[in-house]
Coordinates of C-alpha atoms and ligand atoms in Angstrom, one line a residue:
Chain A
M1 CA -107.7 31.8 90.3
T2 CA -106.3 30.4 93.3
T3 CA -107.0 26.7 93.4
H4 CA -105.8 25.3 96.2
Q5 CA -104.8 21.9 95.8
P6 CA -104.3 20.9 98.5
P7 CA -104.7 24.5 100.1
A8 CA -101.1 25.0 101.2
P9 CA -101.1 26.6 105.1
Q10 CA -100.4 29.8 104.8
A11 CA -98.2 31.8 107.4
A12 CA -100.6 33.4 109.9
Q13 CA -101.2 37.2 108.4
P14 CA -100.2 39.8 111.0
T15 CA -104.1 40.7 111.2
W16 CA -104.3 37.6 112.8
Q17 CA -102.9 38.5 116.0
A18 CA -104.5 42.1 116.4
A19 CA -107.6 41.0 117.8
A20 CA -109.0 44.1 118.7
G21 CA -112.5 44.2 117.0
A22 CA -112.0 47.9 115.8
S23 CA -109.6 47.0 113.5
Y24 CA -111.7 45.0 111.4
P25 CA -113.6 47.2 109.2
G26 CA -117.9 46.8 108.3
Y27 CA -121.0 47.4 109.7
T28 CA -121.8 49.2 113.1
S29 CA -125.2 48.7 114.1
P30 CA -127.0 51.7 116.0
I31 CA -128.6 49.1 118.6
P32 CA -126.3 49.6 121.7
V33 CA -123.7 46.6 122.5
V34 CA -124.5 45.1 125.8
R35 CA -121.9 42.8 127.6
T36 CA -123.9 39.6 128.3
H37 CA -123.6 38.2 132.3
L38 CA -125.5 35.6 133.9
G39 CA -128.5 38.0 134.4
H40 CA -129.3 37.6 130.6
A41 CA -129.2 34.2 130.8
L42 CA -131.6 33.6 133.5
A43 CA -133.9 36.1 131.8
S44 CA -133.8 33.9 128.8
E45 CA -134.3 30.8 130.2
W46 CA -137.3 32.4 132.3
T47 CA -138.9 33.0 128.8
K48 CA -138.0 29.7 127.7
I49 CA -139.3 27.9 130.9
R50 CA -142.9 29.9 130.8
S51 CA -143.7 29.6 127.3
V52 CA -144.1 26.2 126.9
R53 CA -147.3 24.3 127.7
S54 CA -145.2 20.6 129.2
T55 CA -143.9 23.3 131.7
M56 CA -147.7 24.4 132.6
W57 CA -149.0 20.7 132.2
T58 CA -146.4 19.0 134.1
L59 CA -146.4 21.2 137.1
G60 CA -150.4 21.3 137.0
V61 CA -150.2 17.8 137.6
F62 CA -147.9 17.9 140.4
V63 CA -150.4 20.6 142.2
L64 CA -153.4 18.0 141.6
L65 CA -151.5 15.0 142.8
V66 CA -149.8 16.6 145.5
V67 CA -152.8 18.5 146.8
G68 CA -155.5 16.2 145.8
I69 CA -153.9 13.1 146.9
G70 CA -152.6 14.9 150.5
L71 CA -156.2 16.1 151.0
A72 CA -157.8 12.4 150.4
A73 CA -155.4 11.2 152.4
G74 CA -156.3 13.7 155.4
A75 CA -159.6 12.8 154.7
L76 CA -159.8 9.1 154.9
V77 CA -157.6 9.0 157.8
A78 CA -160.0 11.6 159.7
A79 CA -163.0 9.3 158.8
N80 CA -161.4 6.0 159.5
A81 CA -159.6 6.8 162.8
S82 CA -161.4 6.1 166.3
E83 CA -161.1 7.7 169.4
G84 CA -156.9 8.1 170.5
D85 CA -155.8 6.1 167.1
L86 CA -154.1 9.5 166.3
N87 CA -152.7 10.0 169.7
G88 CA -149.1 11.1 169.4
E89 CA -149.2 10.8 165.4
N90 CA -147.5 13.3 163.3
P91 CA -150.2 14.9 161.0
L92 CA -148.0 16.3 158.3
S93 CA -146.7 12.5 157.7
F94 CA -150.2 12.1 155.1
G95 CA -148.4 14.5 152.9
F96 CA -145.8 12.2 151.8
F97 CA -147.7 10.0 149.4
G98 CA -148.9 13.2 147.3
L99 CA -145.5 14.5 147.1
L100 CA -143.6 10.8 146.2
L101 CA -146.1 10.8 143.4
G102 CA -145.8 14.3 142.3
S103 CA -141.9 13.8 142.3
M104 CA -142.3 12.1 139.0
C105 CA -143.8 15.6 137.4
I106 CA -140.8 17.5 138.2
I107 CA -138.4 14.9 137.4
T108 CA -139.8 15.2 134.1
L109 CA -140.1 18.9 134.2
G110 CA -136.5 18.9 135.0
V111 CA -135.3 16.3 132.3
L112 CA -137.6 18.4 129.7
T113 CA -135.7 21.8 130.9
T114 CA -132.2 19.9 129.0
A115 CA -132.9 17.3 127.3
S116 CA -135.9 18.5 125.0
E117 CA -133.5 21.2 123.4
Y118 CA -131.5 18.7 122.1
G119 CA -134.4 16.9 120.7
T120 CA -136.0 19.9 118.9
G121 CA -132.8 21.2 117.4
M122 CA -133.3 24.5 120.1
I123 CA -130.1 24.1 121.7
R124 CA -128.2 25.0 118.9
T125 CA -129.9 28.4 118.6
T126 CA -129.4 28.9 122.7
M127 CA -125.7 27.6 122.5
V128 CA -125.1 30.3 119.3
A129 CA -126.8 32.9 121.5
C130 CA -124.9 32.3 124.6
P131 CA -121.6 30.7 123.5
S132 CA -120.8 30.0 127.2
R133 CA -122.0 26.7 128.0
G134 CA -121.7 26.7 131.5
R135 CA -123.6 29.8 131.8
V136 CA -126.5 28.2 129.8
L137 CA -126.6 25.1 132.1
A138 CA -126.3 27.4 135.1
A139 CA -128.8 29.6 134.1
K140 CA -131.3 26.6 133.4
A141 CA -130.2 25.2 136.8
V142 CA -131.1 28.2 138.7
V143 CA -134.4 29.0 137.0
F144 CA -135.8 25.4 137.2
F145 CA -134.7 25.0 140.8
A146 CA -136.5 28.2 141.6
V147 CA -139.8 27.1 140.0
A148 CA -139.7 23.7 141.3
F149 CA -138.9 24.8 144.8
V150 CA -141.7 27.7 145.0
V151 CA -144.0 25.2 143.6
T152 CA -143.6 22.6 145.8
L153 CA -143.1 24.8 149.0
V154 CA -146.4 26.3 148.2
S155 CA -148.5 23.2 147.5
S156 CA -146.6 21.2 150.5
S157 CA -147.5 24.0 152.9
F158 CA -151.3 24.0 151.9
V159 CA -151.4 20.6 152.1
A160 CA -149.6 20.4 155.6
F161 CA -151.9 23.3 156.9
A162 CA -154.9 21.5 155.8
Q163 CA -154.0 18.1 157.5
V164 CA -153.3 19.7 160.7
G165 CA -156.5 21.3 160.3
M166 CA -158.6 17.7 159.8
L167 CA -156.8 15.3 161.9
S168 CA -157.3 17.9 165.2
D169 CA -156.9 14.4 167.6
A170 CA -153.4 14.2 166.5
R171 CA -150.4 15.8 168.2
D172 CA -149.4 19.7 167.4
P173 CA -146.2 19.5 165.1
S174 CA -143.3 20.9 166.7
G175 CA -141.5 24.2 165.0
G176 CA -138.7 21.7 163.6
E177 CA -141.3 19.2 162.3
W178 CA -143.3 21.9 160.4
F179 CA -139.9 23.1 158.6
K180 CA -138.7 19.8 157.3
A181 CA -142.1 18.8 156.2
T182 CA -142.3 22.0 154.0
V183 CA -139.0 23.9 153.0
G184 CA -136.9 20.5 153.8
V185 CA -139.3 18.6 151.2
S186 CA -139.4 21.2 148.6
L187 CA -135.6 21.2 148.8
Y188 CA -135.3 18.0 148.5
I189 CA -138.0 17.6 145.9
A190 CA -136.3 20.7 143.8
L191 CA -132.7 19.0 144.4
L192 CA -134.2 15.7 142.7
G193 CA -135.7 17.6 139.9
L194 CA -132.1 19.6 139.5
L195 CA -130.8 16.1 139.5
S196 CA -133.0 14.9 136.9
L197 CA -132.2 18.2 134.6
V198 CA -128.2 17.8 134.8
V199 CA -129.3 13.8 133.7
G200 CA -131.1 15.2 130.7
S201 CA -128.0 17.1 130.2
I202 CA -125.8 14.1 129.9
I203 CA -128.3 12.3 128.2
R204 CA -129.6 14.6 125.6
H205 CA -132.5 12.1 125.1
S206 CA -136.0 13.0 127.3
A207 CA -137.6 9.7 126.8
G208 CA -133.9 8.0 128.2
A209 CA -133.3 10.8 130.6
I210 CA -136.8 10.7 132.2
T211 CA -136.7 6.6 132.2
I212 CA -133.3 6.5 133.9
M213 CA -134.7 8.8 136.7
I214 CA -137.7 7.3 137.3
G215 CA -135.6 3.9 137.5
L216 CA -133.6 5.7 140.2
L217 CA -136.8 6.8 141.9
L218 CA -138.3 3.4 142.1
A219 CA -136.0 0.5 140.8
P220 CA -133.8 0.3 144.3
L221 CA -137.5 -0.1 146.5
V222 CA -138.7 -2.8 144.2
I223 CA -135.9 -4.7 144.0
A224 CA -135.3 -4.7 147.7
L225 CA -139.0 -5.8 148.0
F226 CA -138.3 -8.9 146.0
M227 CA -134.8 -9.9 147.5
F228 CA -135.9 -12.8 149.4
S229 CA -132.2 -14.7 150.1
E230 CA -130.9 -14.4 153.8
S231 CA -127.3 -14.4 152.3
L232 CA -128.6 -10.3 150.7
Q233 CA -129.8 -9.3 153.8
D234 CA -127.5 -6.3 154.0
L235 CA -127.8 -5.2 150.3
R236 CA -131.4 -5.1 150.8
E237 CA -131.2 -3.3 153.9
A238 CA -129.3 -0.5 152.4
L239 CA -131.3 -0.3 149.0
F240 CA -134.4 -0.1 151.6
E241 CA -132.8 2.6 153.5
Y242 CA -131.4 4.7 150.5
S243 CA -134.2 4.5 148.4
I244 CA -135.6 7.7 147.4
P245 CA -138.9 7.3 148.7
S246 CA -137.5 6.0 152.1
Q247 CA -135.1 9.1 152.0
L248 CA -138.2 11.3 151.2
S249 CA -140.1 9.8 154.2
V250 CA -137.2 10.8 156.3
F251 CA -138.2 14.3 156.3
Y252 CA -141.6 13.2 158.1
A253 CA -139.9 11.5 160.7
T254 CA -141.1 8.3 160.0
S255 CA -138.2 6.5 158.3
L256 CA -139.4 2.9 156.4
T257 CA -136.6 1.8 158.4
D258 CA -135.2 2.5 161.7
S259 CA -131.5 2.6 161.0
G260 CA -130.1 4.5 157.5
P261 CA -130.2 8.4 157.0
S262 CA -132.1 10.5 159.3
G263 CA -132.3 14.0 160.3
W264 CA -131.4 16.0 157.3
D265 CA -129.3 13.4 156.0
P266 CA -131.2 13.0 152.9
L267 CA -130.7 16.4 151.8
W268 CA -127.2 16.3 152.3
I269 CA -126.6 12.7 150.1
I270 CA -128.9 14.5 147.0
L271 CA -127.0 17.7 147.3
G272 CA -123.8 15.6 147.0
V273 CA -124.7 13.5 144.2
T274 CA -126.4 16.7 142.3
A275 CA -123.1 18.5 142.7
A276 CA -121.1 15.8 141.2
A277 CA -123.5 14.8 138.4
F278 CA -123.4 19.0 138.0
A279 CA -119.9 18.9 137.6
G280 CA -119.8 16.0 134.8
A281 CA -122.3 17.4 132.7
F282 CA -120.7 20.7 132.9
A283 CA -117.2 19.0 132.1
L284 CA -119.3 17.1 129.1
L285 CA -120.7 19.7 127.8
Q286 CA -117.6 21.4 127.6
K287 CA -116.0 18.9 125.8
R288 CA -118.7 17.5 123.4
D289 CA -120.0 19.1 120.2
V290 CA -123.5 20.7 120.4
Chain B
M1 CA -114.5 39.0 108.8
I2 CA -114.3 35.4 109.2
E3 CA -111.1 33.9 109.3
L4 CA -110.4 30.1 108.8
E5 CA -106.9 28.9 109.2
G6 CA -106.3 24.5 108.8
L7 CA -110.0 24.4 109.9
T8 CA -110.3 20.4 110.3
K9 CA -113.3 18.3 111.5
R10 CA -113.3 14.6 112.0
Y11 CA -116.0 12.3 113.1
G12 CA -114.7 9.1 113.7
E13 CA -113.5 7.6 110.7
K14 CA -115.2 10.4 108.8
L15 CA -113.3 13.3 107.6
A16 CA -116.0 15.8 107.0
V17 CA -113.8 19.0 106.8
N18 CA -110.2 18.7 105.7
N19 CA -107.7 21.5 106.2
L20 CA -109.6 24.7 105.1
T21 CA -108.0 28.2 105.2
F22 CA -110.0 31.0 103.7
A23 CA -111.2 34.4 104.8
V24 CA -114.6 35.7 104.2
R25 CA -114.3 39.4 104.0
P26 CA -117.0 42.1 104.5
G27 CA -118.5 44.3 101.9
I28 CA -119.6 41.5 99.7
V29 CA -121.8 38.3 99.4
T30 CA -119.8 35.1 99.8
G31 CA -120.9 31.9 98.3
F32 CA -120.4 28.9 100.1
L33 CA -120.5 25.8 97.5
G34 CA -120.1 22.2 97.3
P35 CA -121.9 18.8 96.7
N36 CA -123.7 17.3 99.4
G37 CA -121.1 16.0 102.1
A38 CA -119.1 18.3 101.2
G39 CA -118.6 19.8 104.7
K40 CA -120.5 23.3 104.5
S41 CA -123.0 22.6 107.2
T42 CA -120.0 21.5 109.4
T43 CA -118.0 24.4 108.7
M44 CA -120.5 26.5 109.7
R45 CA -121.4 24.9 113.1
M46 CA -117.2 25.1 113.9
I47 CA -117.7 28.8 113.0
L48 CA -120.2 29.1 115.7
G49 CA -118.3 27.2 118.1
L50 CA -121.4 24.8 118.1
D51 CA -118.8 21.7 116.9
R52 CA -115.0 21.9 118.2
P53 CA -112.6 21.7 115.6
T54 CA -110.2 18.7 115.7
A55 CA -107.7 20.9 114.5
G56 CA -107.1 24.3 113.2
D57 CA -108.8 27.4 114.2
V58 CA -111.5 29.8 113.0
R59 CA -112.1 33.3 114.5
I60 CA -114.5 35.9 114.0
D61 CA -113.1 39.6 113.7
G62 CA -109.9 38.2 115.3
K63 CA -111.8 36.4 118.2
H64 CA -112.8 33.0 119.1
Y65 CA -116.8 32.7 119.1
D66 CA -116.5 32.1 122.7
R67 CA -115.3 35.1 123.7
L68 CA -117.9 37.0 122.2
K69 CA -119.6 39.2 125.0
D70 CA -122.7 39.8 122.7
P71 CA -122.8 37.3 120.2
L72 CA -125.7 38.1 118.3
T73 CA -124.4 41.7 117.0
Y74 CA -121.7 39.7 116.0
I75 CA -123.1 37.4 113.7
G76 CA -126.3 36.2 113.0
A77 CA -126.7 32.5 111.8
L78 CA -129.1 30.8 110.0
L79 CA -128.6 27.2 110.5
E80 CA -129.3 24.1 108.2
A81 CA -132.0 22.2 110.4
K82 CA -134.8 23.8 112.7
A83 CA -133.6 24.8 115.6
W84 CA -136.3 25.8 117.7
H85 CA -138.8 24.1 120.3
P86 CA -142.1 23.7 118.0
G87 CA -144.7 24.5 121.0
R88 CA -143.1 27.9 121.8
S89 CA -145.0 30.9 119.5
A90 CA -142.7 32.9 117.5
Y91 CA -142.5 36.0 119.5
N92 CA -141.3 34.1 122.5
H93 CA -138.9 31.9 120.5
L94 CA -137.0 35.8 119.1
L95 CA -137.6 37.1 122.6
C96 CA -135.7 34.6 124.5
L97 CA -132.8 34.9 122.1
A98 CA -132.8 38.9 122.5
Q99 CA -132.7 38.4 126.2
S100 CA -130.1 36.4 126.4
N101 CA -127.9 39.2 124.5
G102 CA -129.4 42.1 125.8
I103 CA -131.6 43.3 123.0
P104 CA -134.9 45.0 123.4
A105 CA -137.8 43.4 122.7
S106 CA -138.7 46.2 120.6
R107 CA -136.3 44.7 118.0
V108 CA -138.1 41.0 118.0
R109 CA -141.5 43.0 116.7
E110 CA -139.0 44.8 114.5
V111 CA -137.5 41.6 112.6
L112 CA -140.9 39.9 112.6
E113 CA -142.3 42.9 110.8
T114 CA -138.9 42.4 108.2
V115 CA -139.6 38.7 107.4
G116 CA -143.7 39.2 107.1
L117 CA -144.2 37.2 110.4
S118 CA -146.3 39.4 112.5
G119 CA -149.4 38.0 111.7
V120 CA -148.1 34.9 113.2
A121 CA -146.4 36.0 116.0
R122 CA -148.3 34.8 118.7
K123 CA -148.6 31.4 117.0
K124 CA -146.7 28.2 118.0
T125 CA -144.3 27.3 115.2
K126 CA -145.5 23.6 115.4
G127 CA -147.9 24.8 112.2
F128 CA -145.0 26.7 110.3
S129 CA -144.8 25.7 106.6
M130 CA -141.3 25.5 105.3
G131 CA -140.9 28.7 104.4
M132 CA -142.3 30.2 107.1
G133 CA -139.4 28.2 109.2
Q134 CA -137.0 29.7 107.0
R135 CA -138.3 33.2 107.8
L136 CA -138.3 32.5 111.3
G137 CA -134.6 31.5 111.0
I138 CA -133.4 34.8 109.4
A139 CA -135.5 36.6 111.6
A140 CA -133.7 35.3 114.3
A141 CA -130.5 35.9 112.3
L142 CA -131.2 39.5 111.9
L143 CA -132.5 39.8 115.6
G144 CA -128.6 41.3 116.7
D145 CA -128.3 43.6 113.5
P146 CA -125.2 41.6 113.4
R147 CA -121.8 42.6 111.7
I148 CA -121.9 39.3 110.1
V149 CA -124.7 37.2 108.7
M150 CA -124.5 33.4 107.8
F151 CA -126.9 31.9 106.1
D152 CA -127.2 27.8 105.6
E153 CA -129.4 27.1 102.4
P154 CA -131.6 30.0 103.2
V155 CA -134.1 29.8 99.9
N156 CA -134.5 26.0 101.0
G157 CA -138.9 26.1 100.6
L158 CA -139.0 30.1 100.2
D159 CA -141.9 31.1 97.2
P160 CA -140.3 33.0 94.4
E161 CA -141.1 36.1 96.0
G162 CA -139.2 35.0 99.1
I163 CA -136.3 33.7 97.1
H164 CA -136.2 37.2 95.0
W165 CA -136.5 39.0 98.9
I166 CA -133.7 37.3 100.6
R167 CA -131.3 37.8 97.3
T168 CA -132.4 41.9 97.6
L169 CA -131.8 41.4 101.4
M170 CA -128.5 39.8 100.9
K171 CA -127.1 42.2 98.5
S172 CA -128.2 45.3 100.4
L173 CA -126.5 43.5 103.6
A174 CA -123.7 43.3 102.0
A175 CA -123.8 46.5 100.8
Q176 CA -123.9 48.3 104.0
G177 CA -120.5 46.6 105.0
R178 CA -121.6 43.4 106.7
T179 CA -120.0 40.2 105.9
V180 CA -122.4 37.9 104.1
F181 CA -121.6 34.0 104.1
V182 CA -124.2 31.8 102.4
S183 CA -124.4 28.4 101.2
S184 CA -126.7 27.3 98.3
H185 CA -127.4 24.4 96.1
L186 CA -129.1 27.1 93.4
M187 CA -126.5 27.7 91.3
S188 CA -128.6 30.2 89.1
E189 CA -129.5 32.0 93.1
M190 CA -126.0 31.9 93.7
A191 CA -125.0 33.4 90.3
L192 CA -127.3 36.5 90.8
T193 CA -126.5 37.1 94.7
A194 CA -122.8 36.3 95.3
D195 CA -119.6 38.3 94.2
H196 CA -117.0 35.7 95.7
L197 CA -117.0 32.0 95.8
V198 CA -115.5 29.5 98.4
V199 CA -116.1 25.8 96.7
I200 CA -115.3 22.8 99.0
G201 CA -115.4 19.0 97.9
Q202 CA -115.0 16.2 100.6
G203 CA -114.1 18.8 103.2
R204 CA -111.0 20.1 101.0
L205 CA -111.1 23.9 99.5
L206 CA -111.3 23.5 95.7
A207 CA -111.6 26.8 94.8
D208 CA -111.7 30.4 96.6
T209 CA -112.3 33.3 93.8
S210 CA -114.5 35.8 92.4
M211 CA -117.7 34.7 90.7
A212 CA -116.3 35.9 87.4
D213 CA -113.2 34.2 87.6
F214 CA -114.7 30.9 88.7
I215 CA -116.7 30.6 85.6
A216 CA -113.9 31.7 83.4
Q217 CA -111.7 29.2 84.7
N218 CA -114.0 26.1 85.1
S219 CA -116.1 26.4 82.0
R220 CA -115.3 26.2 78.4
S221 CA -116.3 29.0 76.3
Y222 CA -117.0 28.7 72.7
I223 CA -118.9 30.1 69.8
R224 CA -121.9 28.8 68.4
I225 CA -122.5 28.6 64.8
R226 CA -125.7 27.6 62.6
T227 CA -125.7 27.6 58.8
P228 CA -127.5 26.0 55.7
Q229 CA -124.2 25.9 54.1
R230 CA -122.2 24.1 56.7
E231 CA -119.7 22.4 54.1
R232 CA -118.4 25.6 52.4
L233 CA -118.2 27.4 55.8
L234 CA -116.3 23.9 57.2
D235 CA -113.5 24.4 54.3
V236 CA -113.3 28.3 54.8
L237 CA -112.5 28.0 58.7
H238 CA -110.3 24.8 58.1
G239 CA -108.5 27.0 55.7
A240 CA -107.9 29.7 58.3
G241 CA -107.1 27.4 60.7
I242 CA -109.7 27.3 63.1
T243 CA -110.6 23.9 64.5
V244 CA -114.2 23.4 64.3
V245 CA -116.7 20.5 66.3
E246 CA -119.4 19.4 64.8
T247 CA -122.1 18.7 67.0
G248 CA -125.8 17.3 66.4
G249 CA -128.5 19.2 64.6
G250 CA -126.7 21.2 62.2
M251 CA -124.6 23.0 65.2
L252 CA -121.0 23.8 64.8
E253 CA -118.9 24.9 68.0
V254 CA -115.6 26.8 68.0
D255 CA -113.5 26.6 70.9
G256 CA -112.0 29.9 72.0
G257 CA -111.5 32.4 69.4
K258 CA -113.5 35.1 68.6
P259 CA -117.3 35.9 67.0
E260 CA -116.0 39.2 64.9
R261 CA -113.6 37.0 62.8
I262 CA -115.6 33.9 61.9
G263 CA -118.5 36.6 61.2
E264 CA -115.7 38.5 58.8
L265 CA -114.9 35.1 57.5
A266 CA -118.4 33.9 56.4
A267 CA -118.9 37.3 55.0
Q268 CA -116.1 37.5 52.7
H269 CA -117.0 33.9 50.8
Q270 CA -120.6 35.0 51.4
I271 CA -122.3 32.3 53.3
V272 CA -125.5 32.6 55.1
L273 CA -125.2 32.4 59.1
H274 CA -128.1 31.8 61.1
E275 CA -126.7 31.8 64.2
L276 CA -123.4 33.1 65.5
S277 CA -123.1 33.1 69.5
P278 CA -120.6 33.1 72.1
Q279 CA -121.4 30.7 74.6
Q280 CA -120.3 31.1 78.1
A281 CA -120.8 28.5 80.3
S282 CA -123.3 28.8 83.4
L283 CA -122.0 28.4 87.2
E284 CA -124.0 25.2 87.4
E285 CA -121.7 23.9 84.9
A286 CA -118.4 25.3 86.0
F287 CA -119.5 23.9 89.6
M288 CA -120.1 20.3 88.0
R289 CA -117.0 20.5 86.2
L290 CA -114.8 21.4 89.3
T291 CA -116.6 19.1 91.7
A292 CA -117.1 16.1 89.4
E293 CA -114.3 14.1 91.3
S294 CA -115.6 15.0 94.9
V295 CA -119.4 14.0 94.5
E296 CA -119.9 11.3 97.1
Y297 CA -123.6 11.0 96.8
H298 CA -124.6 10.2 93.1
A299 CA -127.9 9.5 91.8
H300 CA -128.3 6.8 89.0
A301 CA -131.0 8.2 86.6
D302 CA -129.3 6.1 83.8
A303 CA -128.6 2.9 85.7
P304 CA -131.1 0.4 84.6
A305 CA -134.4 0.3 86.3
R306 CA -134.8 -2.9 88.3
Q307 CA -138.3 -4.4 88.9
W308 CA -139.6 -5.0 92.0
G309 CA -139.1 -8.7 93.2
D310 CA -136.7 -9.1 90.6
D311 CA -134.0 -10.8 93.6
W312 CA -136.9 -13.2 94.6
Q313 CA -138.0 -14.1 91.1
K314 CA -134.1 -15.1 90.1
G315 CA -134.1 -17.0 93.6
S316 CA -136.6 -19.3 92.9
Ligands
ATP1 N1 -122.7 15.0 113.9 C1 -121.9 14.1 113.0 N2 -121.5 13.2 112.8 C2 -121.3 12.2 112.3 N3 -120.4 12.7 110.9 C3 -121.1 13.6 110.7 C4 -121.9 15.1 111.7 N4 -121.9 15.9 111.0 C5 -121.8 15.4 109.7 N5 -121.2 14.4 109.6 C6 -121.0 14.4 107.9 O1 -119.6 14.9 107.6 C7 -119.8 15.1 106.0 C8 -120.0 16.9 105.9 O2 -121.6 16.6 106.0 P1 -122.6 18.3 106.1 O3 -123.6 18.0 106.5 O4 -121.1 19.5 106.6 O5 -122.4 18.5 104.5 P2 -122.9 19.5 103.7 O6 -121.7 20.4 102.9 O7 -123.5 20.5 104.6 O8 -123.8 18.6 102.8 P3 -125.4 19.4 102.3 O9 -125.3 20.0 101.1 O10 -125.6 17.9 102.1 O11 -126.0 20.1 103.5 C9 -121.1 14.0 105.7 O12 -120.2 13.0 105.3 C10 -122.0 13.8 107.1 O13 -122.4 12.7 107.1
MG2 MG1 -125.4 20.9 104.7

């Protein structure tokens, strides 16, 4: 018997270096061998995201919030506005409230896309099937971003059309305003979801990551609201201006403040933050055990 | 073929796997044994590239796991813990795995059939019993028709029919020339299935040997004798220079030696024997003997049972 006590480290066998698979005997499957690529990972992630109920729930509630609140806001304003009130108003801006609340659903779905796999143990199966960890994260990001963008675009466009129809007194929005209030906000919301997905991959815990993201969404505004001291005026302004709700409102050209980000700035800001977080998540994923 | 070289894994203070070097060869079933916490599951996770080794190296047919372009056709693994989303159906779980490796969807139905889960393929795995979960894990392992299969405690929770099925399955997979690497705590089952054994204790390699050699080397084989004429037989054997041990219940045991010789001696002296049987220890005995020192988590069956409330009674 070869009882190694302690196992003497042997010199590497010659076969060790000859890495060609063919030099190893054994079974050969009749199933054709496929060299896997990102496309396979994308198909797999698409199956995953569409085959769990939490996707349907979060997206369903999202659409309900965006469309429901959007239509309700439009109807309320239309009913209460007296002649001339809405002159010069941008009717698209009433889509803001629904999207702000709805963004929590997108955050939740983003976090669940990555973090729930750690909770259930699915991540082990995933990484065994696709040992390129970066590819897994990339595939999740692409599939989730596409889903979040399309769903947000469809619901925000529907609300935009409905509101323009309802608020006939208001001015006609320009092409640029239309573009920002539909494609612009959808990109922003989808990126916010993507940031959540990345945070989920770093935190690896659904409840924790969702809490962090909801905190990021609301805390700056809430803190700023209760920051009474004069000496903190500058900080208070910055918290206001760069809070996510305020940045979201920039897409409707009705920023909560006059200074701070304007135009397409919010999109570049969240793009930068998400890219940095993505790089961090990628590095951590390579380093940590699954 | 799986080759490990000086494989080591440290979790903080805990050295879970300590300098393991061995190879798992194709065509046979290799059993992977060790007491609780010995490092079996950790070793398997390192083979699959899930945990990064602290030191050393492990290769699948000469390649690192993360270099495999079609990993599921190389190696199919059943991991220790449930590794799927409870809200997804068995079919969709296997489908997303198949897609990630470009395996046709028809293969999903095939493996579901193989493990006997076709009837519940569209059900959420949340409601699965332990044995059904185990079958789903085995289905996932077989999905790519892999050259290597690695099962971590596959018989856990399986019914007797399932245990028999997995035993036959592993043997037939090995007979097809595949590499089969399986860990288990069920020694009787292992004795029936494995051809070769790798035994570890506290992360260190204790044995890497064939099943027969392992039992022969790590257990006492002896001859058991029962006779109504104990004193006479003792005298005779003593006279022939054979050492006899008296055990309880009128039994005698002879270490080593041949039953033929004892039988002939008894016949010569017209001693009646009720039993003369060579005893080969079981795999379980051999295993317990080898790993006695490396068992970390002992149950204390013989410790005096403490009564509830002992502590506060003493205190008052
Ligand atoms: N992720 C981890 N972090 C910290 N310690 C770990 C981790 N995984 C395993 N260990 C430790 O490493 C040791 C080996 O554990 P492992 O699960 O590999 O044992 P095992 O041989 O599979 O045991 P069992 O027979 O009970 O399944 C244990 O002491 C365990 O506590
Ligand atoms: Mg284990």
